[in-house]
Amino acid sequence: MTMQQATSSSSVRKAPARRHDTGRLMQETAMLAPAVILLTVFLIVPFFLSFWTAMTNQPLVPRPTPVRFVWFNNFLRIFQDDLFWTALWNVSRFTFWIIPAQCGLAFATALLLHQKLPLRNLLRGMFFLPAITSMVVVCVIWGTLFQYPTGPFNQILGFLSGGAIQPIDWLGDPQWAMFSLVLLSAWQAYGFQMIVYLAGLQGIPDELYDAAKIDGANAFRRFWHVTMPGLRPTHVFVLVITTIQAFKLYTQVAILTQGGPKSSTETVVHYMVRAGFEEQKMGYASAVSVILFVIVLVIALIQRQLLRRFDV
Amino acid sequence: MSDLALSIPEARTARPRSAARVLRTVQTVCIFIIALVIVSPLLLLVVASLKDDRFQILADMGSFRAFWVSNPTLSNYAEVGHLSGQLAFGRYLINSLIILVTTVCSGLVVNSMAGFVLAWGSLRGRAVILSVVIALYVIPQESIIMPLVIMVSRAGMSDTFAVQIVPWVASPLYIFLFYQFFTQLPKELLEAAEMDGASFFRAYRSIFLPLSLPALATVSILMGIETWNQYLWPILVTQTDYARPIAVAIATFFGQDSIYWDRAMAASVLMMIPILGLYLVFQRWFVSSFIGSAVKG
């Protein structure tokens, strides 16, 4: 490439009308290929397969009888199964509780840490620690915290109430089991939302605060009229991520409650895994996974609409 | 980064300096106490892992002795570490490390290359691929897991390391993170490199990749946490100890009648250490680059 061409191409900047350069195109193809192949084989193909499998009576282990196409029978049977509706209701309840718990905790800690504090990175790390802790480890710890009747939570409650509050069977009582999972899950996962909120807070220009201050706005008004509007897209993002995560609730349930007691913690993914691997009905389980996908898609589309409305 | 973050300006008004300093100290102490409350379950875990008697662990849980160990011992760790022991946690831990390192390293290479081509390449169809990648982000892992299990078992890949690594190397989210990071760098860098006779790959390898440390750090942390904490997938595709990760091994404790809390605690602490190390190494760049990309994506 001559100097002249180079200057002219950089002065145009956009659309560098490149000459056909085979070597470069081959390099680009080679660099893109691993990702494209992996995504195709392990994401796109199984995604479409899940729709096909959902309409068959595919078993887990191959049987001598051929796999039959059953159209929408799996879906019809899912919708007729009370346990599925219970699972859907349970994850909705879970979502309803975890949004204030988790997002509230994340927002509050982000506001606390978004100041010039000594040891700020240490504090941030401490608050973020649960988020890097594996859910399995979290279950080990919280399993002991929830012990009935002498676990730490019950002891603290008893101590604070002077013995008035009877010990609660956190994981064994249908009234409390889902709530206990909310506490544990919120504690484990709020760290990521906290980081997102910290990022959002950093994105609000200081000039807005200075201007508000000159206008005589007090701390509360600055928070309400500068911080909150500035965080609108962040709020939407955090709410959506939390909702989608909530609908995928699985590990805590599989380890601590197995859907019980009395189906009070049965969830959509747990229902799906049980159908697929305990009852060996892959077609049926795939149909559940398609329903899960549709739910997630709807939530994501709502996010897009909201963000558009907020003009981000 | 830390100075940019300041958006609640310090009190510069008439208030005396010393009063402001006292206020600040009180505030810091309060936040520190809250942080201690938040991490207290983890402190409890570490303390419990140093107790030898598994019945004592549960007995202590109801009192402040849960936070105190009179004669700390590392015997639980020693037992966990025994590779040939009855509960071969050492083996599982090594399995997990192999999976972690391989997945993250290959993920950094594959996703950053793809992100770079999508950002600065001249391939036709680049825009289409980019929008497909973004659209794929909506598909949750849980939605594809059923057919994927059938696929890998038909391919004879069950119970291998590969089956826990290969499917999760390429990821729409990380490709997009790299794409976004590279587009923020000036295109002149690429033009200058090509003028000097460097190939497209060479420009990526020697100029753009070293500049993308924040993106590499972010993806390493996110991908590391994700891989390390995987539970559903490995439990479906591993049947023996051969390639089973530590998360699955710890989880099997819960099905047993007498839970070996002492060793479970020690294994849990060991499970936290590698990922904590990863976080500590990369956290300097993590928060700052997590920013807008996540929110607007």
Coordinates of C-alpha atoms in Angstrom, one line a residue:
Chain A
M1 CA 0.0 0.0 0.0
T2 CA 1.5 3.3 -1.0
M3 CA 1.6 6.3 1.3
Q4 CA -0.9 8.2 -0.8
Q5 CA -3.4 5.5 -0.7
A6 CA -3.0 5.2 3.0
T7 CA -3.6 8.9 3.7
S8 CA -6.6 9.0 1.4
S9 CA -8.1 6.0 3.0
S10 CA -7.6 7.3 6.5
S11 CA -9.0 10.7 5.5
V12 CA -12.2 9.0 4.3
R13 CA -12.1 6.9 7.4
K14 CA -15.5 5.2 6.8
A15 CA -15.8 2.4 4.2
P16 CA -12.2 1.8 3.3
A17 CA -12.9 0.5 -0.2
R18 CA -10.3 -2.2 0.1
R19 CA -9.0 -4.1 -2.8
H20 CA -9.7 -7.7 -2.9
D21 CA -7.2 -9.1 -0.5
T22 CA -7.4 -12.9 -0.4
G23 CA -4.8 -13.4 2.3
R24 CA -6.5 -11.1 4.7
L25 CA -9.9 -12.6 4.0
M26 CA -8.6 -16.0 4.7
Q27 CA -7.1 -14.9 8.0
E28 CA -10.4 -13.3 9.0
T29 CA -12.3 -16.5 8.1
A30 CA -9.8 -18.6 10.1
M31 CA -10.2 -16.3 13.1
L32 CA -13.9 -16.3 13.0
A33 CA -14.4 -20.0 12.2
P34 CA -13.8 -21.5 15.7
A35 CA -16.5 -19.4 17.3
V36 CA -18.9 -19.8 14.4
I37 CA -18.5 -23.6 14.4
L38 CA -18.7 -24.0 18.1
L39 CA -21.8 -21.8 18.4
T40 CA -23.4 -23.6 15.6
V41 CA -22.7 -27.1 16.9
F42 CA -23.3 -26.4 20.6
L43 CA -25.9 -23.7 20.6
I44 CA -27.8 -23.3 17.3
V45 CA -28.2 -27.0 16.4
P46 CA -29.3 -28.1 19.9
F47 CA -31.6 -25.1 20.0
F48 CA -33.5 -26.2 16.9
L49 CA -33.2 -29.8 18.0
S50 CA -35.0 -28.9 21.2
F51 CA -38.1 -27.8 19.2
W52 CA -38.0 -31.0 17.2
T53 CA -37.4 -33.2 20.2
A54 CA -40.2 -31.5 22.0
M55 CA -42.6 -32.9 19.4
T56 CA -41.4 -36.5 19.7
N57 CA -41.6 -39.2 22.4
Q58 CA -37.8 -39.3 22.5
P59 CA -36.6 -41.4 25.5
L60 CA -33.3 -40.8 27.3
V61 CA -31.9 -44.2 26.4
P62 CA -32.5 -45.4 22.8
R63 CA -35.2 -48.0 22.6
P64 CA -35.9 -50.6 19.8
T65 CA -39.1 -48.9 18.9
P66 CA -38.6 -45.9 16.6
V67 CA -39.0 -42.4 17.9
R68 CA -42.5 -41.2 17.1
F69 CA -43.6 -37.7 16.2
V70 CA -46.4 -36.7 18.6
W71 CA -46.8 -33.1 17.5
F72 CA -48.0 -30.9 20.4
N73 CA -49.0 -33.8 22.7
N74 CA -46.1 -33.1 25.1
F75 CA -47.2 -29.5 25.5
L76 CA -50.8 -30.5 26.0
R77 CA -49.7 -32.9 28.7
I78 CA -47.5 -30.4 30.4
F79 CA -50.4 -27.9 30.5
Q80 CA -52.6 -30.6 32.1
D81 CA -50.0 -31.4 34.8
D82 CA -50.8 -29.6 38.0
L83 CA -47.2 -30.0 39.1
F84 CA -46.0 -27.8 36.1
W85 CA -48.4 -25.0 37.1
T86 CA -47.2 -25.4 40.7
A87 CA -43.6 -25.0 39.4
L88 CA -44.5 -22.0 37.3
W89 CA -46.3 -20.4 40.3
N90 CA -43.4 -21.1 42.6
V91 CA -40.8 -19.5 40.3
S92 CA -43.2 -16.5 40.0
R93 CA -43.4 -16.3 43.8
F94 CA -39.6 -16.6 44.0
T95 CA -39.2 -13.8 41.4
F96 CA -41.7 -11.6 43.2
W97 CA -39.6 -11.9 46.4
I98 CA -36.1 -11.9 45.1
I99 CA -36.4 -8.7 43.1
P100 CA -36.8 -6.4 46.1
A101 CA -34.4 -8.5 48.2
Q102 CA -31.6 -8.9 45.7
C103 CA -31.8 -5.7 43.7
G104 CA -32.4 -3.7 46.9
L105 CA -29.3 -5.1 48.5
A106 CA -27.3 -4.6 45.4
F107 CA -28.5 -1.0 45.0
A108 CA -27.9 -0.2 48.7
T109 CA -24.4 -1.6 48.7
A110 CA -23.5 0.1 45.4
L111 CA -24.6 3.5 46.8
L112 CA -22.5 2.8 50.0
L113 CA -19.4 1.9 48.0
H114 CA -19.8 4.6 45.4
Q115 CA -17.9 7.1 47.6
K116 CA -14.4 7.9 48.2
L117 CA -13.7 5.6 51.1
P118 CA -10.5 4.3 52.5
L119 CA -10.0 0.6 51.7
R120 CA -12.6 0.9 49.0
N121 CA -11.3 -2.0 47.0
L122 CA -11.2 -4.3 50.0
L123 CA -14.8 -3.4 50.9
R124 CA -15.9 -4.0 47.3
G125 CA -14.1 -7.4 47.4
M126 CA -15.9 -8.3 50.6
F127 CA -19.3 -7.4 49.2
F128 CA -18.5 -9.3 46.0
L129 CA -17.3 -12.4 47.7
P130 CA -20.6 -14.2 47.8
A131 CA -21.0 -13.7 44.1
I132 CA -17.9 -15.7 43.3
T133 CA -18.9 -18.5 45.7
S134 CA -20.3 -21.6 44.1
M135 CA -23.9 -22.2 44.7
V136 CA -23.0 -25.6 46.0
V137 CA -20.7 -24.1 48.6
V138 CA -23.4 -21.6 49.5
C139 CA -25.8 -24.5 50.1
V140 CA -23.3 -26.2 52.4
I141 CA -23.0 -23.0 54.5
W142 CA -26.7 -22.0 54.5
G143 CA -27.7 -25.6 55.0
T144 CA -26.1 -25.3 58.4
L145 CA -27.4 -21.8 59.1
F146 CA -31.0 -23.0 58.4
Q147 CA -30.6 -26.0 60.8
Y148 CA -33.8 -26.8 62.7
P149 CA -34.3 -26.1 65.6
T150 CA -30.9 -25.0 66.8
G151 CA -29.3 -23.3 63.8
P152 CA -27.9 -19.8 64.0
F153 CA -30.9 -18.1 62.4
N154 CA -33.3 -19.7 64.9
Q155 CA -30.9 -18.8 67.7
I156 CA -30.7 -15.2 66.6
L157 CA -34.4 -14.9 66.2
G158 CA -35.1 -16.5 69.6
F159 CA -32.5 -14.2 71.2
L160 CA -33.8 -11.0 69.6
S161 CA -37.4 -11.9 70.5
G162 CA -36.6 -13.1 73.9
G163 CA -37.8 -16.5 73.1
A164 CA -41.2 -15.3 71.7
I165 CA -40.5 -16.6 68.2
Q166 CA -40.6 -20.3 67.9
P167 CA -37.8 -22.0 65.9
I168 CA -38.7 -22.1 62.2
D169 CA -38.1 -25.2 60.1
W170 CA -36.6 -23.0 57.3
L171 CA -36.2 -25.7 54.6
G172 CA -38.7 -28.2 55.9
D173 CA -41.8 -26.1 56.3
P174 CA -43.8 -25.5 53.0
Q175 CA -44.6 -22.0 54.2
W176 CA -41.0 -21.1 54.6
A177 CA -39.0 -23.2 52.2
M178 CA -39.2 -20.9 49.2
F179 CA -38.6 -17.9 51.3
S180 CA -35.5 -19.5 52.7
L181 CA -34.3 -20.1 49.1
V182 CA -34.9 -16.4 48.4
L183 CA -32.7 -15.3 51.2
L184 CA -29.9 -17.6 50.2
S185 CA -30.1 -16.8 46.5
A186 CA -30.3 -13.0 47.1
W187 CA -27.2 -13.2 49.3
Q188 CA -25.3 -15.3 46.7
A189 CA -26.1 -13.3 43.6
Y190 CA -26.5 -9.6 44.5
G191 CA -22.8 -9.0 43.9
F192 CA -23.2 -8.9 40.1
Q193 CA -26.1 -6.5 40.3
M194 CA -24.0 -4.4 42.7
I195 CA -21.2 -4.2 40.0
V196 CA -23.8 -3.2 37.4
Y197 CA -25.2 -0.5 39.7
L198 CA -21.6 0.8 40.4
A199 CA -21.0 1.0 36.7
G200 CA -24.3 2.8 36.3
L201 CA -23.4 5.3 39.0
Q202 CA -20.1 6.0 37.4
G203 CA -21.9 6.8 34.2
I204 CA -23.7 9.8 35.7
P205 CA -21.7 12.9 35.0
D206 CA -20.4 14.8 38.0
E207 CA -21.6 18.1 36.4
L208 CA -25.2 17.1 37.0
Y209 CA -24.5 16.8 40.7
D210 CA -22.7 20.1 40.8
A211 CA -25.5 21.8 38.9
A212 CA -28.1 20.4 41.3
K213 CA -26.0 21.6 44.2
I214 CA -25.7 25.1 42.9
D215 CA -29.5 25.1 42.5
G216 CA -29.7 24.3 46.2
A217 CA -30.9 20.7 46.0
N218 CA -30.3 18.7 49.2
A219 CA -28.9 15.2 49.2
F220 CA -32.3 13.6 49.0
R221 CA -33.4 15.7 46.0
R222 CA -30.1 15.1 44.3
F223 CA -30.6 11.4 44.7
W224 CA -34.2 11.6 43.5
H225 CA -33.7 14.0 40.6
V226 CA -30.2 13.1 39.4
T227 CA -29.2 9.6 40.5
M228 CA -32.5 7.8 39.9
P229 CA -33.2 9.1 36.4
G230 CA -29.5 8.5 35.5
L231 CA -29.9 4.9 36.6
R232 CA -33.1 4.2 34.6
P233 CA -31.4 1.8 32.0
T234 CA -29.5 0.2 34.8
H235 CA -32.6 -0.5 36.8
V236 CA -34.3 -2.0 33.7
F237 CA -31.2 -4.2 33.0
V238 CA -30.9 -5.4 36.6
L239 CA -34.7 -6.2 36.9
V240 CA -34.6 -8.2 33.7
I241 CA -31.5 -10.1 34.5
T242 CA -32.8 -10.9 38.0
T243 CA -36.1 -12.0 36.6
I244 CA -34.5 -14.3 34.0
Q245 CA -32.2 -15.8 36.6
A246 CA -35.1 -16.4 38.9
F247 CA -37.1 -18.3 36.3
K248 CA -34.0 -20.6 35.9
L249 CA -33.9 -21.4 39.6
Y250 CA -32.5 -24.9 39.9
T251 CA -29.2 -25.7 41.8
Q252 CA -30.4 -24.6 45.3
V253 CA -33.6 -26.6 44.9
A254 CA -31.8 -29.7 43.6
I255 CA -29.4 -29.7 46.5
L256 CA -31.4 -28.4 49.5
T257 CA -35.0 -29.3 49.0
Q258 CA -35.5 -31.5 45.9
G259 CA -38.7 -29.5 45.1
G260 CA -40.2 -30.2 48.5
P261 CA -41.7 -30.0 51.0
K262 CA -45.0 -30.7 49.4
S263 CA -43.8 -29.3 46.0
S264 CA -43.5 -25.9 47.6
T265 CA -40.1 -25.4 45.9
E266 CA -40.7 -27.3 42.7
T267 CA -39.4 -25.1 39.8
V268 CA -39.6 -25.2 36.0
V269 CA -36.0 -26.3 35.5
H270 CA -36.2 -28.9 38.3
Y271 CA -39.4 -30.2 36.8
M272 CA -37.6 -30.4 33.4
V273 CA -34.6 -32.3 34.7
R274 CA -36.8 -34.7 36.6
A275 CA -38.9 -35.4 33.6
G276 CA -35.8 -35.9 31.4
F277 CA -33.5 -37.9 33.7
E278 CA -35.7 -39.6 36.4
E279 CA -38.6 -40.4 34.1
Q280 CA -36.3 -40.6 31.1
K281 CA -38.8 -38.6 28.9
M282 CA -36.5 -36.4 26.8
G283 CA -39.3 -35.3 24.4
Y284 CA -41.4 -34.1 27.3
A285 CA -38.4 -32.4 29.0
S286 CA -37.5 -30.7 25.8
A287 CA -41.0 -29.3 25.6
V288 CA -40.6 -27.8 29.0
S289 CA -37.3 -26.3 27.9
V290 CA -39.0 -24.7 24.9
I291 CA -41.6 -23.2 27.3
L292 CA -38.7 -21.9 29.4
F293 CA -37.1 -20.3 26.3
V294 CA -40.4 -18.6 25.4
I295 CA -40.7 -17.2 28.9
V296 CA -37.1 -15.8 28.8
L297 CA -37.6 -14.4 25.3
V298 CA -40.8 -12.5 26.4
I299 CA -38.9 -11.0 29.4
A300 CA -36.0 -10.0 27.1
L301 CA -38.4 -8.4 24.6
I302 CA -40.1 -6.4 27.4
Q303 CA -36.6 -5.2 28.3
R304 CA -36.0 -4.0 24.8
Q305 CA -39.3 -2.2 24.7
L306 CA -38.6 -0.5 28.1
L307 CA -35.1 0.5 27.1
R308 CA -36.4 2.0 23.9
R309 CA -39.0 4.0 25.8
F310 CA -36.3 5.3 28.0
D311 CA -34.4 6.4 24.9
V312 CA -31.2 4.6 25.6
Chain B
M1 CA -10.5 4.5 37.7
S2 CA -11.1 5.1 41.4
D3 CA -11.0 8.8 41.0
L4 CA -13.3 8.9 38.1
A5 CA -15.8 7.1 40.3
L6 CA -16.3 10.0 42.6
S7 CA -19.8 11.4 42.0
I8 CA -20.9 12.2 45.5
P9 CA -18.5 15.0 45.9
E10 CA -16.8 15.5 49.3
A11 CA -18.2 18.2 51.5
R12 CA -16.4 21.3 50.5
T13 CA -18.8 23.7 52.3
A14 CA -18.3 25.6 55.5
R15 CA -18.3 22.5 57.7
P16 CA -15.1 22.2 59.6
R17 CA -12.6 19.7 58.3
S18 CA -12.3 17.7 61.4
A19 CA -16.0 17.1 61.7
A20 CA -16.1 15.9 58.2
R21 CA -13.3 13.5 58.9
V22 CA -15.0 12.1 62.0
L23 CA -18.2 11.6 59.9
R24 CA -16.2 9.9 57.2
T25 CA -14.6 7.5 59.8
V26 CA -17.9 6.7 61.4
Q27 CA -19.3 6.0 58.0
T28 CA -16.4 3.8 57.0
V29 CA -16.7 1.8 60.2
C30 CA -20.4 1.3 59.6
I31 CA -19.9 0.1 56.1
F32 CA -17.1 -2.2 57.3
I33 CA -19.5 -3.8 59.9
I34 CA -22.1 -4.3 57.2
A35 CA -19.5 -5.9 55.0
L36 CA -18.6 -8.2 57.9
V37 CA -22.2 -9.2 58.4
I38 CA -22.4 -10.0 54.7
V39 CA -19.3 -12.2 54.7
S40 CA -20.0 -13.8 58.1
P41 CA -21.4 -17.0 56.5
L42 CA -18.1 -17.4 54.7
L43 CA -16.1 -16.7 57.9
L44 CA -18.2 -19.3 59.6
L45 CA -17.3 -21.8 56.8
V46 CA -13.6 -21.2 57.2
V47 CA -13.8 -21.5 61.0
A48 CA -15.9 -24.7 60.8
S49 CA -13.5 -26.3 58.4
L50 CA -10.8 -26.0 61.1
K51 CA -12.8 -28.1 63.5
D52 CA -12.1 -31.7 63.7
D53 CA -15.3 -33.0 65.1
R54 CA -18.2 -33.0 62.7
F55 CA -20.8 -33.3 65.5
Q56 CA -19.2 -30.4 67.2
I57 CA -19.6 -28.3 64.1
L58 CA -23.4 -28.6 64.1
A59 CA -23.5 -28.3 67.9
D60 CA -21.5 -25.0 67.8
M61 CA -23.7 -23.6 65.1
G62 CA -26.2 -22.2 67.5
S63 CA -23.8 -20.1 69.5
F64 CA -20.9 -17.7 69.1
R65 CA -18.6 -20.7 69.3
A66 CA -19.5 -21.1 65.6
F67 CA -17.0 -18.2 65.0
W68 CA -14.4 -19.6 67.3
V69 CA -12.2 -22.7 67.2
S70 CA -10.2 -23.5 70.3
N71 CA -7.8 -26.0 68.8
P72 CA -7.6 -25.4 65.0
T73 CA -6.6 -28.4 63.0
L74 CA -5.9 -28.9 59.3
S75 CA -6.8 -32.6 59.5
N76 CA -10.0 -32.0 57.4
Y77 CA -7.9 -30.5 54.7
A78 CA -5.4 -33.4 54.9
E79 CA -8.2 -35.9 54.4
V80 CA -9.7 -33.9 51.6
G81 CA -6.3 -33.7 50.0
H82 CA -5.8 -37.4 49.9
L83 CA -5.9 -38.3 46.3
S84 CA -6.7 -41.9 47.0
G85 CA -9.0 -41.3 50.0
Q86 CA -12.5 -42.5 50.3
L87 CA -13.8 -39.1 49.4
A88 CA -11.3 -38.2 46.7
F89 CA -11.8 -34.4 46.8
G90 CA -8.2 -33.8 45.7
R91 CA -9.0 -35.6 42.5
Y92 CA -12.2 -33.6 41.9
L93 CA -10.4 -30.3 42.7
I94 CA -7.8 -31.1 40.1
N95 CA -10.5 -32.1 37.6
S96 CA -12.1 -28.7 38.2
L97 CA -8.9 -26.8 37.7
I98 CA -8.2 -28.6 34.4
I99 CA -11.6 -27.7 33.2
L100 CA -11.3 -24.1 34.4
V101 CA -7.9 -23.3 32.9
T102 CA -8.7 -25.0 29.6
T103 CA -12.1 -23.4 29.2
V104 CA -11.0 -19.9 30.1
C105 CA -7.8 -19.9 28.0
S106 CA -9.5 -21.3 24.9
G107 CA -12.5 -19.0 25.5
L108 CA -10.2 -15.9 25.6
V109 CA -8.6 -16.9 22.3
V110 CA -11.8 -18.0 20.4
N111 CA -14.0 -15.2 21.6
S112 CA -11.5 -12.4 21.2
M113 CA -10.6 -13.5 17.7
A114 CA -14.2 -13.5 16.7
G115 CA -14.9 -10.2 18.4
F116 CA -11.9 -8.7 16.6
V117 CA -13.0 -9.9 13.2
L118 CA -16.6 -8.7 13.8
A119 CA -15.2 -5.3 14.9
W120 CA -12.6 -4.5 12.3
G121 CA -12.8 -7.3 9.6
S122 CA -13.9 -6.7 6.1
L123 CA -15.6 -10.1 5.6
R124 CA -18.9 -9.9 3.9
G125 CA -21.8 -11.0 6.1
R126 CA -20.0 -9.6 9.2
A127 CA -23.0 -7.5 10.2
V128 CA -25.3 -10.5 9.8
I129 CA -23.1 -12.7 12.0
L130 CA -22.9 -10.0 14.6
S131 CA -26.7 -9.7 14.8
V132 CA -27.0 -13.5 15.0
V133 CA -24.5 -13.6 17.8
I134 CA -26.4 -10.9 19.7
A135 CA -29.7 -12.8 19.2
L136 CA -28.2 -16.0 20.4
Y137 CA -27.6 -14.4 23.8
V138 CA -31.3 -14.8 24.6
I139 CA -31.1 -18.7 24.6
P140 CA -30.6 -19.9 28.1
Q141 CA -28.3 -22.9 28.7
E142 CA -31.2 -24.7 30.4
S143 CA -33.2 -24.6 27.1
I144 CA -30.7 -26.4 25.0
I145 CA -29.4 -28.9 27.6
M146 CA -31.8 -31.7 26.8
P147 CA -30.8 -32.2 23.1
L148 CA -27.2 -31.4 24.0
V149 CA -27.1 -34.3 26.4
I150 CA -28.5 -36.6 23.7
M151 CA -26.0 -35.3 21.2
V152 CA -22.9 -35.8 23.4
S153 CA -23.9 -39.2 24.6
R154 CA -24.6 -40.3 21.0
A155 CA -21.1 -38.9 20.1
G156 CA -19.6 -41.0 22.9
M157 CA -18.4 -37.9 24.7
S158 CA -20.1 -38.6 28.1
D159 CA -17.8 -38.6 31.1
T160 CA -14.9 -36.8 29.5
F161 CA -13.2 -33.5 30.1
A162 CA -13.9 -32.4 26.6
V163 CA -17.7 -32.5 27.1
Q164 CA -17.4 -30.1 30.0
I165 CA -15.1 -27.7 28.1
V166 CA -15.8 -27.6 24.4
P167 CA -19.5 -26.7 24.4
W168 CA -19.0 -23.6 26.6
V169 CA -15.8 -22.1 25.0
A170 CA -17.6 -19.9 22.5
S171 CA -20.2 -17.6 24.0
P172 CA -22.3 -14.8 22.5
L173 CA -21.9 -12.7 25.6
Y174 CA -18.1 -12.8 25.5
I175 CA -17.8 -12.3 21.8
F176 CA -20.0 -9.3 22.2
L177 CA -17.9 -7.9 25.1
F178 CA -14.7 -8.3 23.0
Y179 CA -16.4 -6.8 19.9
Q180 CA -17.5 -3.8 21.9
F181 CA -14.1 -3.3 23.5
F182 CA -12.3 -3.5 20.1
T183 CA -14.6 -1.0 18.5
Q184 CA -13.7 1.5 21.2
L185 CA -10.0 1.3 20.1
P186 CA -9.1 3.6 17.2
K187 CA -9.1 2.0 13.8
E188 CA -6.0 4.0 12.9
L189 CA -4.1 1.4 14.9
L190 CA -5.0 -1.3 12.5
E191 CA -4.3 0.9 9.5
A192 CA -0.9 1.9 10.9
A193 CA -0.1 -1.8 11.5
E194 CA -1.1 -2.8 8.0
M195 CA 0.9 0.1 6.5
D196 CA 3.9 -1.3 8.3
G197 CA 3.3 -4.6 6.6
A198 CA 1.7 -6.5 9.5
S199 CA -1.0 -9.0 8.6
F200 CA -4.5 -8.7 10.0
F201 CA -3.8 -11.5 12.5
R202 CA -0.5 -9.9 13.5
A203 CA -2.3 -6.6 14.2
Y204 CA -4.7 -8.5 16.4
R205 CA -2.1 -10.5 18.2
S206 CA 0.6 -7.8 18.7
I207 CA -1.4 -4.6 19.0
F208 CA -5.0 -5.1 19.9
L209 CA -4.8 -8.0 22.2
P210 CA -2.2 -6.4 24.6
L211 CA -4.4 -3.3 24.7
S212 CA -7.5 -5.3 25.6
L213 CA -6.4 -6.2 29.1
P214 CA -9.6 -4.9 30.7
A215 CA -11.7 -7.0 28.4
L216 CA -9.5 -10.1 28.9
A217 CA -9.8 -9.6 32.7
T218 CA -13.5 -9.2 32.6
V219 CA -14.1 -12.2 30.5
S220 CA -11.6 -14.2 32.6
I221 CA -13.5 -13.4 35.8
L222 CA -17.0 -13.9 34.3
M223 CA -16.1 -17.1 32.5
G224 CA -14.0 -18.4 35.4
I225 CA -16.9 -18.0 37.8
E226 CA -19.4 -19.5 35.4
T227 CA -17.2 -22.5 34.6
W228 CA -16.1 -23.1 38.1
N229 CA -19.6 -23.0 39.5
Q230 CA -21.3 -25.2 36.8
Y231 CA -23.5 -27.7 38.4
L232 CA -26.4 -28.8 36.2
W233 CA -24.3 -29.7 33.1
P234 CA -21.6 -31.8 34.8
I235 CA -24.1 -33.7 36.9
L236 CA -25.9 -34.7 33.6
V237 CA -22.8 -35.7 31.7
T238 CA -20.4 -37.2 34.3
Q239 CA -21.1 -40.6 35.8
T240 CA -17.7 -41.5 37.3
D241 CA -14.9 -39.8 39.2
Y242 CA -12.8 -39.6 36.1
A243 CA -13.7 -36.1 35.1
R244 CA -16.2 -35.1 37.7
P245 CA -15.8 -31.6 39.1
I246 CA -15.7 -30.6 42.7
A247 CA -19.1 -28.9 42.7
V248 CA -20.8 -32.1 41.9
A249 CA -18.7 -34.0 44.4
I250 CA -19.6 -31.6 47.3
A251 CA -23.3 -31.7 46.3
T252 CA -23.4 -35.5 46.6
F253 CA -22.9 -35.0 50.3
F254 CA -26.5 -33.9 50.7
G255 CA -27.9 -37.2 49.7
Q256 CA -26.1 -39.1 52.4
D257 CA -27.5 -39.9 55.8
S258 CA -24.6 -38.8 57.9
I259 CA -23.2 -35.7 56.4
Y260 CA -19.4 -35.3 56.8
W261 CA -19.8 -31.6 57.5
D262 CA -16.1 -31.3 58.5
R263 CA -14.8 -32.5 55.2
A264 CA -17.5 -30.8 53.2
M265 CA -16.5 -27.5 54.8
A266 CA -12.8 -28.0 54.1
A267 CA -13.6 -29.0 50.5
S268 CA -15.8 -25.9 50.2
V269 CA -13.0 -23.6 51.4
L270 CA -10.6 -25.2 48.9
M271 CA -13.2 -24.7 46.2
M272 CA -13.3 -21.0 46.9
I273 CA -9.6 -20.4 46.7
P274 CA -8.8 -20.7 43.0
I275 CA -11.7 -18.5 41.9
L276 CA -10.8 -16.0 44.6
G277 CA -7.3 -15.9 43.2
L278 CA -8.6 -15.3 39.7
Y279 CA -10.7 -12.5 41.0
L280 CA -7.9 -10.9 43.0
V281 CA -5.6 -11.0 40.0
F282 CA -8.0 -9.4 37.6
Q283 CA -10.3 -7.3 39.8
R284 CA -8.4 -4.0 39.1
W285 CA -9.7 -4.0 35.5
F286 CA -13.0 -5.8 36.2
V287 CA -15.4 -3.1 37.5
S288 CA -14.2 -0.4 35.1
S289 CA -14.7 -2.5 32.0
F290 CA -17.9 -4.2 33.0
I291 CA -19.7 -0.9 32.5
G292 CA -21.9 0.3 29.7
S293 CA -21.4 -2.8 27.6
A294 CA -23.4 -4.9 30.0
V295 CA -26.1 -2.4 30.5
K296 CA -26.7 -1.5 26.9
G297 CA -26.2 -5.0 25.5

